[in-house]
Coordinates of N, CA and C in Angstrom, one line a residue:
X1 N -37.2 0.3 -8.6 CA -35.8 0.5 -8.8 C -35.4 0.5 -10.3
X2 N -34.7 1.6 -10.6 CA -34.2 1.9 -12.2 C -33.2 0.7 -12.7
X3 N -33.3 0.0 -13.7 CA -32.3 -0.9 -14.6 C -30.8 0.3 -14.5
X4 N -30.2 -1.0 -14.7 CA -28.7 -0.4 -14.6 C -28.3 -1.1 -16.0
X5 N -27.9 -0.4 -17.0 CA -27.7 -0.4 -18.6 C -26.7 -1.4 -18.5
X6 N -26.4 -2.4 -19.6 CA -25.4 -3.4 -19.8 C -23.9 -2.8 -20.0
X7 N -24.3 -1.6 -20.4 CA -23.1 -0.6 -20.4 C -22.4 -0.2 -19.2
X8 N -22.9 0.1 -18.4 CA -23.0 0.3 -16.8 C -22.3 -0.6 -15.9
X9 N -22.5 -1.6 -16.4 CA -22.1 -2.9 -15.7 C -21.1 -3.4 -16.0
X10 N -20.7 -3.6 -17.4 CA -19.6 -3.7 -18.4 C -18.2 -2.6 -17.5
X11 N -19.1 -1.5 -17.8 CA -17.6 -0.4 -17.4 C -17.3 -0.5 -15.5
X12 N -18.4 -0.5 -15.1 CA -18.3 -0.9 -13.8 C -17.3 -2.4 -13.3
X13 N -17.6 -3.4 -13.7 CA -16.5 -4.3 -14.3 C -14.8 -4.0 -14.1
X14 N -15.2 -3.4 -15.2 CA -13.6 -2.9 -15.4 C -13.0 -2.0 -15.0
X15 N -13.6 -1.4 -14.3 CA -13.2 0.0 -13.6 C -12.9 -0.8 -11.9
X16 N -13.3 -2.0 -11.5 CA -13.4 -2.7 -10.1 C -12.3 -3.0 -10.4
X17 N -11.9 -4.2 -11.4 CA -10.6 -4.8 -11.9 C -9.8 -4.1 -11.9
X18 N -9.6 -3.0 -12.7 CA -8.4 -1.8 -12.3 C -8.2 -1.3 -11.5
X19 N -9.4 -0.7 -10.1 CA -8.6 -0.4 -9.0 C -8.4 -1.7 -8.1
X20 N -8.7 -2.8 -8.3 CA -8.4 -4.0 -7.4 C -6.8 -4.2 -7.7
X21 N -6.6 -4.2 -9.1 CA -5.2 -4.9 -9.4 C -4.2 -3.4 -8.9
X22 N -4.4 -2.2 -8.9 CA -3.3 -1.1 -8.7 C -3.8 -1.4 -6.7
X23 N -4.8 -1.2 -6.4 CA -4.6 -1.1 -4.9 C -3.8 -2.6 -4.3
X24 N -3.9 -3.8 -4.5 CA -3.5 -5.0 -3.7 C -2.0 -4.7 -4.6
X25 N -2.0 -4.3 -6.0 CA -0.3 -5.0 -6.3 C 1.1 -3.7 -5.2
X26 N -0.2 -2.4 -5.1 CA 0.5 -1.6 -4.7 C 0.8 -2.2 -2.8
X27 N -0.3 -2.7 -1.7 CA 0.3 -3.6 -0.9 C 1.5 -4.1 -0.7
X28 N 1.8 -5.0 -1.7 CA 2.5 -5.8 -2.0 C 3.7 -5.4 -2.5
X29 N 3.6 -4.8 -2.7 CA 5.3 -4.1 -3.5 C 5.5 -2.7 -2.0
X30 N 5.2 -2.5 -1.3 CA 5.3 -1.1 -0.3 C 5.2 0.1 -0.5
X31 N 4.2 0.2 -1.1 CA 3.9 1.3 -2.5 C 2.8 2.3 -1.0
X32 N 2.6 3.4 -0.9 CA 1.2 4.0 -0.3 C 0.2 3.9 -1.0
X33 N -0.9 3.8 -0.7 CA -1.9 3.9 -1.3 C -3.1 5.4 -0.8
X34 N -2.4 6.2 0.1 CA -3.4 7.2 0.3 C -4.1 8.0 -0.9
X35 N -3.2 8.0 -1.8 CA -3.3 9.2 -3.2 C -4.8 8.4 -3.5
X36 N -5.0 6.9 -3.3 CA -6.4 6.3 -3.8 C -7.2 6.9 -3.2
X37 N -7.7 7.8 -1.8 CA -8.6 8.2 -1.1 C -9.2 9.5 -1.5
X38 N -10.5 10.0 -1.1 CA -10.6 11.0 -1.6 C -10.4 11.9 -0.4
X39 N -9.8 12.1 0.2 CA -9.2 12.8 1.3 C -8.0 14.2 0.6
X40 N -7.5 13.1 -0.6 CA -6.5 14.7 -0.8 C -6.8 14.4 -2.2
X41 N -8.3 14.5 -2.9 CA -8.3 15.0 -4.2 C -8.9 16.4 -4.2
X42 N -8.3 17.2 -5.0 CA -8.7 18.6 -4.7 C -9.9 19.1 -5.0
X43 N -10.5 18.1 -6.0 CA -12.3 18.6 -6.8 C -13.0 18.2 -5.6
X44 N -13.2 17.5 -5.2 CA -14.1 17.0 -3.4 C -13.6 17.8 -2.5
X45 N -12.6 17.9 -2.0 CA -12.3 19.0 -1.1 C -12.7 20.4 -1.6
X46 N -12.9 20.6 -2.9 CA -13.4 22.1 -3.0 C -14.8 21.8 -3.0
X47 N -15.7 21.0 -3.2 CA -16.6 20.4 -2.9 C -17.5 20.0 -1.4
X48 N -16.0 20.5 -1.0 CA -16.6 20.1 1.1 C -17.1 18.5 1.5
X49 N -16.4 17.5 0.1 CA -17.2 16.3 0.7 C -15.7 15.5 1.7
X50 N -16.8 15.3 1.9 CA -16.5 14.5 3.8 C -15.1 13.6 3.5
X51 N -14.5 13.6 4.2 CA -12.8 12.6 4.8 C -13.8 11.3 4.3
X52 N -12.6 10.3 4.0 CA -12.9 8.9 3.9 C -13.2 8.3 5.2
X53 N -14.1 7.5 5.2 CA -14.3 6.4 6.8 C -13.3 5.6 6.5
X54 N -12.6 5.1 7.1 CA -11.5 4.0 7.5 C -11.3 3.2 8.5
X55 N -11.7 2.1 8.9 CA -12.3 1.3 9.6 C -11.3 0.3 9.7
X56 N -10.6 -0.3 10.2 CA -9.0 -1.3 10.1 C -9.4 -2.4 11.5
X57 N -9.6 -3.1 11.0 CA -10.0 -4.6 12.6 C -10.6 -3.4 13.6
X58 N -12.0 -2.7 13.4 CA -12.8 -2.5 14.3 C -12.0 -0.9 14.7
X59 N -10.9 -0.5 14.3 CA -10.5 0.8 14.4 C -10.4 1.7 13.8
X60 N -10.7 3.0 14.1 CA -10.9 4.0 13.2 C -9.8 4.6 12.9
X61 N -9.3 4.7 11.9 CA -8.7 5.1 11.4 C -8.7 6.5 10.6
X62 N -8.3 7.8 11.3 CA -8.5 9.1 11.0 C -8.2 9.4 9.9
X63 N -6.8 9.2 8.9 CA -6.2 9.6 7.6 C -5.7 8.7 7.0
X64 N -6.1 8.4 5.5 CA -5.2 7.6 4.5 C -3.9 7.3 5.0
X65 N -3.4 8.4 5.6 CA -1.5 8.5 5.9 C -1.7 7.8 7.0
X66 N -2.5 8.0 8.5 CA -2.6 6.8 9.3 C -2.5 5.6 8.7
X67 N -3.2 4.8 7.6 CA -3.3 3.8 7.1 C -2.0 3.6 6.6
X68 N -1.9 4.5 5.7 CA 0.0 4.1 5.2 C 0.7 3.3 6.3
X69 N 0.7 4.2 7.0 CA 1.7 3.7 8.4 C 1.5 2.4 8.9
X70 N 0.3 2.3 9.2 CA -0.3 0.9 9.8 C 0.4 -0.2 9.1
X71 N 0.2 0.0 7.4 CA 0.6 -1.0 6.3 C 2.1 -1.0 6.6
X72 N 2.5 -0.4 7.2 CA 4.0 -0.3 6.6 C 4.5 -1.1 8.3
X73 N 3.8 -0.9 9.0 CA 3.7 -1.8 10.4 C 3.9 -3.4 9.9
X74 N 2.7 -3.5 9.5 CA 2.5 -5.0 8.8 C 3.6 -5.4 8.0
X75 N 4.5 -4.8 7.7 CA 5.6 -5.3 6.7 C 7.0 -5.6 7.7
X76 N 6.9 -5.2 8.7 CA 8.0 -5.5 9.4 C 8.0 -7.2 10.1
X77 N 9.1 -7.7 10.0 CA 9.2 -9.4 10.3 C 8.8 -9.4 12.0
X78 N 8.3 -10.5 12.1 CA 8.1 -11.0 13.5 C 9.3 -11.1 14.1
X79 N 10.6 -11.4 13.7 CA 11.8 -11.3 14.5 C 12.2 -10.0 14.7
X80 N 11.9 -9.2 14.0 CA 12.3 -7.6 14.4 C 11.6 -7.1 15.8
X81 N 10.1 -7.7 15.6 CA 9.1 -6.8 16.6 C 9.2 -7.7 17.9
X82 N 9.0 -9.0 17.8 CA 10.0 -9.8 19.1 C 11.3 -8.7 19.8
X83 N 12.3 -8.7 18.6 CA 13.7 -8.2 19.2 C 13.1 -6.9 19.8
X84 N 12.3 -5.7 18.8 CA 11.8 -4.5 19.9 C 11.3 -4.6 21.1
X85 N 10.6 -5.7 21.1 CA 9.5 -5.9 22.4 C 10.3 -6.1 23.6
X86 N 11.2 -6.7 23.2 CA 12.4 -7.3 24.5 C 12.9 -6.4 24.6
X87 N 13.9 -5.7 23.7 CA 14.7 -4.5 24.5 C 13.9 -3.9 25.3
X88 N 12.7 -3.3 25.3 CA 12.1 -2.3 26.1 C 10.6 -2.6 26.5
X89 N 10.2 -2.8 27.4 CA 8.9 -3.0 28.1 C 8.6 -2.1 27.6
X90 N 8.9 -0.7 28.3 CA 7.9 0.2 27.6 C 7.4 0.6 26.4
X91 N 8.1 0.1 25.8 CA 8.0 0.3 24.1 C 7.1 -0.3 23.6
X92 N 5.6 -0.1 23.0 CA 4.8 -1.1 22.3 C 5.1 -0.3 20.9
X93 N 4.8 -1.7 20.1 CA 4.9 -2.1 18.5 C 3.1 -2.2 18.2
X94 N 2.2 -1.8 19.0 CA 0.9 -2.4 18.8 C 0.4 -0.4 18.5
X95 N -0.3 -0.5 17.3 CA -1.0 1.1 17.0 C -2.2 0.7 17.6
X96 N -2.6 2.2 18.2 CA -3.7 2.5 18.9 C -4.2 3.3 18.6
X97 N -5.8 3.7 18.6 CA -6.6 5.2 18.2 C -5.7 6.1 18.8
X98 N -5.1 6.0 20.0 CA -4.4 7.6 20.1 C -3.0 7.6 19.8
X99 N -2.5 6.6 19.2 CA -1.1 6.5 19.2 C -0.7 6.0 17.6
X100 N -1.2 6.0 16.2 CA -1.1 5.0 15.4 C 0.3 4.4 15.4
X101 N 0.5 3.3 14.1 CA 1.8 3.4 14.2 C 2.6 4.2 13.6
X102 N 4.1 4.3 13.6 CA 4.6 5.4 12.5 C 5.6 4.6 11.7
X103 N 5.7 5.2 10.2 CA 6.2 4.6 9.2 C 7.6 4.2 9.6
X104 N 8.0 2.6 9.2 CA 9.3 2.2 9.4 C 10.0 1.6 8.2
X105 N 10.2 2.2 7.2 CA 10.8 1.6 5.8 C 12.1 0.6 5.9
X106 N 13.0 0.4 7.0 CA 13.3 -0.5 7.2 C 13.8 -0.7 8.8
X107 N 14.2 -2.0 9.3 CA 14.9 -2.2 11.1 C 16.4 -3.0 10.8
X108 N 16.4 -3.5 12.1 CA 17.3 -4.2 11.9 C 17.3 -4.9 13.4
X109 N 17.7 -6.5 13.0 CA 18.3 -7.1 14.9 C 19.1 -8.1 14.3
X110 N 20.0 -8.0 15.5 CA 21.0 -8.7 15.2 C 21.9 -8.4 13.9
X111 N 21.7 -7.4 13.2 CA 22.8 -6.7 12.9 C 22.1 -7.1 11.1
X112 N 20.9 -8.1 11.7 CA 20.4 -8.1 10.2 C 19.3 -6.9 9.3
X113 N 19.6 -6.5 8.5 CA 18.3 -5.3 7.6 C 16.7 -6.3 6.9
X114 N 15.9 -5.6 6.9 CA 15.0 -6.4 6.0 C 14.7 -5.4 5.3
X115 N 14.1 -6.0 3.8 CA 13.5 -5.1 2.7 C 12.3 -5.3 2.6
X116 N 11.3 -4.1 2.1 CA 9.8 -4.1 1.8 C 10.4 -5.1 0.5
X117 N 9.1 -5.7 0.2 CA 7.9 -6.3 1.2 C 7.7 -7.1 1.5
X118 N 7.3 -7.2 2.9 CA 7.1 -8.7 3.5 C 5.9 -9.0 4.1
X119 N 4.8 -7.9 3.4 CA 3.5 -8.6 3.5 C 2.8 -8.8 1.6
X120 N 2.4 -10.2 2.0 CA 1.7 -10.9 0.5 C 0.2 -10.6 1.0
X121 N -0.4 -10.0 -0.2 CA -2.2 -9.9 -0.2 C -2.2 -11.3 -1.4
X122 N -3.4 -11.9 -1.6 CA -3.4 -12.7 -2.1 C -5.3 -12.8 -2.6
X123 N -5.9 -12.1 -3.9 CA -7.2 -12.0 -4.0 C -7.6 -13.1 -4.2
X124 N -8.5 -13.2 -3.8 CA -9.1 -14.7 -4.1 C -10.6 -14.5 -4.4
X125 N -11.4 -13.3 -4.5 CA -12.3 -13.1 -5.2 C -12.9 -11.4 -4.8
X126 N -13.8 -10.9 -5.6 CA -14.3 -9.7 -5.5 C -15.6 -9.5 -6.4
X127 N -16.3 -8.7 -5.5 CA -17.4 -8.5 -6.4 C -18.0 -6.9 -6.5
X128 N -18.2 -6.1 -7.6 CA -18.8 -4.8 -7.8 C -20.1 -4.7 -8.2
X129 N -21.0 -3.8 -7.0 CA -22.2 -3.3 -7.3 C -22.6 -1.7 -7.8
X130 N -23.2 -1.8 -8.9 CA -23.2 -0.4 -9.0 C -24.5 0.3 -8.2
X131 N -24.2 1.4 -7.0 CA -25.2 2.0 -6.0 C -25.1 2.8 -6.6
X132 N -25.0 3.8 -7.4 CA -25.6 5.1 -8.0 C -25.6 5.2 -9.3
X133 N -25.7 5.0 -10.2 CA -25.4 5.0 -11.7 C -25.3 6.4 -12.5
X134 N -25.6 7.6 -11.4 CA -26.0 8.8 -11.8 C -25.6 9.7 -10.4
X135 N -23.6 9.3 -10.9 CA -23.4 9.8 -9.6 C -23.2 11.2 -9.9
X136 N -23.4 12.3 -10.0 CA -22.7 13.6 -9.9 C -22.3 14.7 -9.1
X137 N -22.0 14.5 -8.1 CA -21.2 14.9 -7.0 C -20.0 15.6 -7.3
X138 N -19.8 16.7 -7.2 CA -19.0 17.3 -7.6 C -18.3 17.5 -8.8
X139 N -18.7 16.6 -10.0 CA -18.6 16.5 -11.0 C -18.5 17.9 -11.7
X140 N -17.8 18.2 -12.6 CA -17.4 19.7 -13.2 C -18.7 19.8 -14.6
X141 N -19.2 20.7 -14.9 CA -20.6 20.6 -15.9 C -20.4 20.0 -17.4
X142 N -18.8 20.6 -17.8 CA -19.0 19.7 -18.5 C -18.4 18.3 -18.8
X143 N -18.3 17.3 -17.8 CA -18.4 15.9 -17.8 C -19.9 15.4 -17.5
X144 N -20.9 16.3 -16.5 CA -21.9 15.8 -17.1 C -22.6 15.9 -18.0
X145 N -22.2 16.5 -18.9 CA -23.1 16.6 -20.1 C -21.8 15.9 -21.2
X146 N -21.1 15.9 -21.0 CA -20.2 14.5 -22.0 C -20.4 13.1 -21.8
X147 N -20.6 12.9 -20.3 CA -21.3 11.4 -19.9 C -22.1 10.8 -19.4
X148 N -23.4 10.7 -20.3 CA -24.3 10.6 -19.9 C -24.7 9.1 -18.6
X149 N -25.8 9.3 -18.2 CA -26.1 8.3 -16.9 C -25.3 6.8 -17.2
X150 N -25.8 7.0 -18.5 CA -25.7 5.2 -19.0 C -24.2 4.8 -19.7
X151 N -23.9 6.0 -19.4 CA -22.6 5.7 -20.2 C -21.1 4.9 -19.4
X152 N -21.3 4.5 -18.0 CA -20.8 3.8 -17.6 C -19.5 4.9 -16.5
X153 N -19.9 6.1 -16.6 CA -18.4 6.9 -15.8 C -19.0 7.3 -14.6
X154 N -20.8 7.8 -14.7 CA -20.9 8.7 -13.5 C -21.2 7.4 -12.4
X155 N -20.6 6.4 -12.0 CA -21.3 5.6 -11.1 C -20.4 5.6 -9.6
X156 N -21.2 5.4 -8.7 CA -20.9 5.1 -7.7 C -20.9 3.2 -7.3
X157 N -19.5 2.7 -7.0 CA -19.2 1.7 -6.9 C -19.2 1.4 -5.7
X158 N -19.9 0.1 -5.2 CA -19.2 -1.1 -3.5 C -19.1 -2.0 -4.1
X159 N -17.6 -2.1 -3.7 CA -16.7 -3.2 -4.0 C -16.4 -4.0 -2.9
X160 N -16.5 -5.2 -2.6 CA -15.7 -6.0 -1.9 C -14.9 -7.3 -2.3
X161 N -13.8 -7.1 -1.7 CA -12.7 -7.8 -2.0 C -12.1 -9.0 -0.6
X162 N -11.9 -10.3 -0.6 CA -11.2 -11.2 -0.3 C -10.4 -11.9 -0.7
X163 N -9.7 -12.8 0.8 CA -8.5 -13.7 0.4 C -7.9 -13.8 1.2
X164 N -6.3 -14.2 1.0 CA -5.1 -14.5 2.2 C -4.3 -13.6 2.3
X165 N -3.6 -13.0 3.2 CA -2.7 -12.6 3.6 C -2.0 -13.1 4.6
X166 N -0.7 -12.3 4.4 CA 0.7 -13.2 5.4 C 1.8 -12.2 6.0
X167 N 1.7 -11.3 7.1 CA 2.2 -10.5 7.7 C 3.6 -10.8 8.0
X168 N 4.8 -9.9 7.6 CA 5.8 -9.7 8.3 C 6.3 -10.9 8.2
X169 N 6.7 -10.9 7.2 CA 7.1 -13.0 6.3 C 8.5 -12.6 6.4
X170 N 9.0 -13.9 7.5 CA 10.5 -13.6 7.4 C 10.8 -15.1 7.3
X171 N 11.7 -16.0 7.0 CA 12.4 -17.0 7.1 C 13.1 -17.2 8.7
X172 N 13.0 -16.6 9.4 CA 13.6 -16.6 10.8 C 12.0 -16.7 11.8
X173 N 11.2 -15.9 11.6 CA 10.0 -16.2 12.3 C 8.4 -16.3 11.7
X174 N 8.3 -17.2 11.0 CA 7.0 -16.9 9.9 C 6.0 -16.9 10.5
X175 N 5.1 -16.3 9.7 CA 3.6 -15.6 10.1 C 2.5 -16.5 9.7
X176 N 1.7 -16.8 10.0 CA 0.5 -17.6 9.8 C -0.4 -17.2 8.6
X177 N -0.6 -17.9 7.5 CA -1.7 -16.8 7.1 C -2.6 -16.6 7.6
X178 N -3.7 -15.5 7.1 CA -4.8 -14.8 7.7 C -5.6 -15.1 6.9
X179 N -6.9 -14.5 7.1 CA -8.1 -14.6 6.0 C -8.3 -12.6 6.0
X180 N -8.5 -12.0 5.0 CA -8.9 -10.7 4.7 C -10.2 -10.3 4.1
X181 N -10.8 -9.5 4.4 CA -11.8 -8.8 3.6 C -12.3 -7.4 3.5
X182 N -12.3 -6.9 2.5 CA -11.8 -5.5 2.2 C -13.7 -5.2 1.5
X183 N -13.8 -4.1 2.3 CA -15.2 -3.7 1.6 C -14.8 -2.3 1.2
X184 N -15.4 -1.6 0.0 CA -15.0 0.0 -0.5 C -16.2 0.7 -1.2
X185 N -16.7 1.4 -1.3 CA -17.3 2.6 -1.9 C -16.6 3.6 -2.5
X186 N -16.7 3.2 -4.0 CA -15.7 4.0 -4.6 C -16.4 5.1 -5.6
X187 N -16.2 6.0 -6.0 CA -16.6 7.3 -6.7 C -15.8 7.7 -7.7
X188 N -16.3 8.4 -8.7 CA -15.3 9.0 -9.8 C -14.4 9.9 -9.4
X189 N -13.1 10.0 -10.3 CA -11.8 10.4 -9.9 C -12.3 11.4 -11.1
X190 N -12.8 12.9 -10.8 CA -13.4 13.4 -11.7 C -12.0 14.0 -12.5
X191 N -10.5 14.3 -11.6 CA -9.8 15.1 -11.9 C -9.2 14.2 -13.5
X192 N -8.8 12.6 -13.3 CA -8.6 11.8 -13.6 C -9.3 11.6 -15.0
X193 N -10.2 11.7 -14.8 CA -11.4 11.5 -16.0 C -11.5 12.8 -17.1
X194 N -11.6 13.9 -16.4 CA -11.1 15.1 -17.7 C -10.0 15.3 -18.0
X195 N -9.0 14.8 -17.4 CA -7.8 14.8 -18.2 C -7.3 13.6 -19.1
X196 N -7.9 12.5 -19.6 CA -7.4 11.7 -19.6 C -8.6 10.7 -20.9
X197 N -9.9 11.2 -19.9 CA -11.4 10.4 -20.4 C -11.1 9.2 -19.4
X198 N -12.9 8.4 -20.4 CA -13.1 7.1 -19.9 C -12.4 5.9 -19.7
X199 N -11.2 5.7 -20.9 CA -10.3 5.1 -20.0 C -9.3 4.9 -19.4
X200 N -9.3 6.2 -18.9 CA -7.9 6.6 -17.8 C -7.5 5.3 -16.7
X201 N -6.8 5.4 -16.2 CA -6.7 4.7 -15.5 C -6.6 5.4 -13.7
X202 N -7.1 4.4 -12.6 CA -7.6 4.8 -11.9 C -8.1 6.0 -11.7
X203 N -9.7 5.8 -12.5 CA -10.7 6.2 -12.3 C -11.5 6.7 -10.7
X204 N -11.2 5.7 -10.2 CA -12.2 5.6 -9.1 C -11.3 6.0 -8.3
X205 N -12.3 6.7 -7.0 CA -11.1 6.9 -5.5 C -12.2 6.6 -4.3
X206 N -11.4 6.1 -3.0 CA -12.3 5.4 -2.6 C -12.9 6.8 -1.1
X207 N -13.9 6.2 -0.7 CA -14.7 7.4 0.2 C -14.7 6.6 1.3
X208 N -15.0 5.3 1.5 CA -15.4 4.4 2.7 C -14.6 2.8 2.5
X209 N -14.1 2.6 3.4 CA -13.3 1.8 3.5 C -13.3 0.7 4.9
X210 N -13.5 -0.6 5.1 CA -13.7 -1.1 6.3 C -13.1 -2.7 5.4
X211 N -11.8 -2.8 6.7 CA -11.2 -4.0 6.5 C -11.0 -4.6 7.5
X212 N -11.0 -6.4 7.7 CA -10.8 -6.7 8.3 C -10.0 -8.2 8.3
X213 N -9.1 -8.8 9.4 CA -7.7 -9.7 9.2 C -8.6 -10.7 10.0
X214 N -8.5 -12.0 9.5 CA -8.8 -13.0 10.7 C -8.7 -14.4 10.7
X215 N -8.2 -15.0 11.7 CA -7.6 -16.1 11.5 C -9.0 -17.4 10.8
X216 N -8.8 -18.0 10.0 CA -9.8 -18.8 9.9 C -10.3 -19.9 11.3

């Protein structure tokens, strides 16, 4: 197995920390995060590389924008989805492979509104390995001949991230925390990088994604 350069690891580093702090603060504020996937970056799609896996509590999850939604599920208060469930039997609030959820930016019961956001991520640790150091995958020719193996850009990153979260936090019906763990395979954001260089910001986009919620 080839050494991975002090350089390599340094920038890998910092390149984890940057997409950790824009993906969880984006969570947390009700922000989407599909644009992070490489599902609608245009250099990979002209490239023919494969849709992101998206894996959510054991479900597959077909599109970033499925995910959006789901998140945006999680942000609504337990008093709201109580009040839905009652009006209508038939009505479920629970997303399903054939049904996800669909985006609700705000409800109301009882005549009251709530505002995003009302789900807290809360990191409590993360750690980045670099699996390819010599990623070049659709990379355009000349980035790879501007950055070389060791120079810390062409890598392929698995990142995993944990901690707490707290769903649909209302003052009328509060939510339990949870325990989270977020695993990712992340790749260069080649568009990102020639426009911008090495230290653009969000660099990386993610390809595989598998998360999971659970009570301690």
């Amino acid at each position: 197995m080839s050494s991975v350069s002090e350089n390599t690891i340094r920038s890998s580093v910092e390149a984890t920390e940057a997409f950790i702090t824009w993906y969880y603060d984006a969570l947390n504020k009700g922000r989407p995060v599909a644009s992070g996937y490489v599902n609608s970056n245009k250099t990979y799609q002209a490239a023919n590389h494969a849709p992101a896996d998206i894996v959510i509590n054991g479900l597959l999850v077909n599109t970033p924008e499925e995910w959006d939604a789901l998140l945006e599920k999680q942000r609504i208060p337990n008093s709201v989805l109580e009040a839905n469930a009652a009006k209508s039997d038939s009505s479920t609030t629970t997303a399903t492979a054939e049904k996800p959820a669909t985006a609700a930016p705000s409800a109301s019961t009882n005549g009251k509104e709530y505002k995003r956001p009302l789900v807290q991520y809360h990191v409590e640790s993360w750690d980045t390995h670099v699996i390819n150091a010599d990623y070049t995958f659709a990379a355009p020719e000349d980035l790879i001949k501007k950055y070389s193996k060791g120079a810390g850009v062409r890598m392929m990153l698995l990142v995993t991230a944990s901690g707490t979260v707290t769903f649909g936090l209302d003052k009328e019906s509060p939510s339990k925390k949870q325990h989270f763990h977020d695993t990712f395979t992340l790749v260069p954001n080649w568009e990102v990088i020639a426009r911008a260089g090495s230290k653009a910001t969000r660099r990386y986009i993610i390809t595989s994604h598998n998360y999971r919620a659970y009570y301690p």
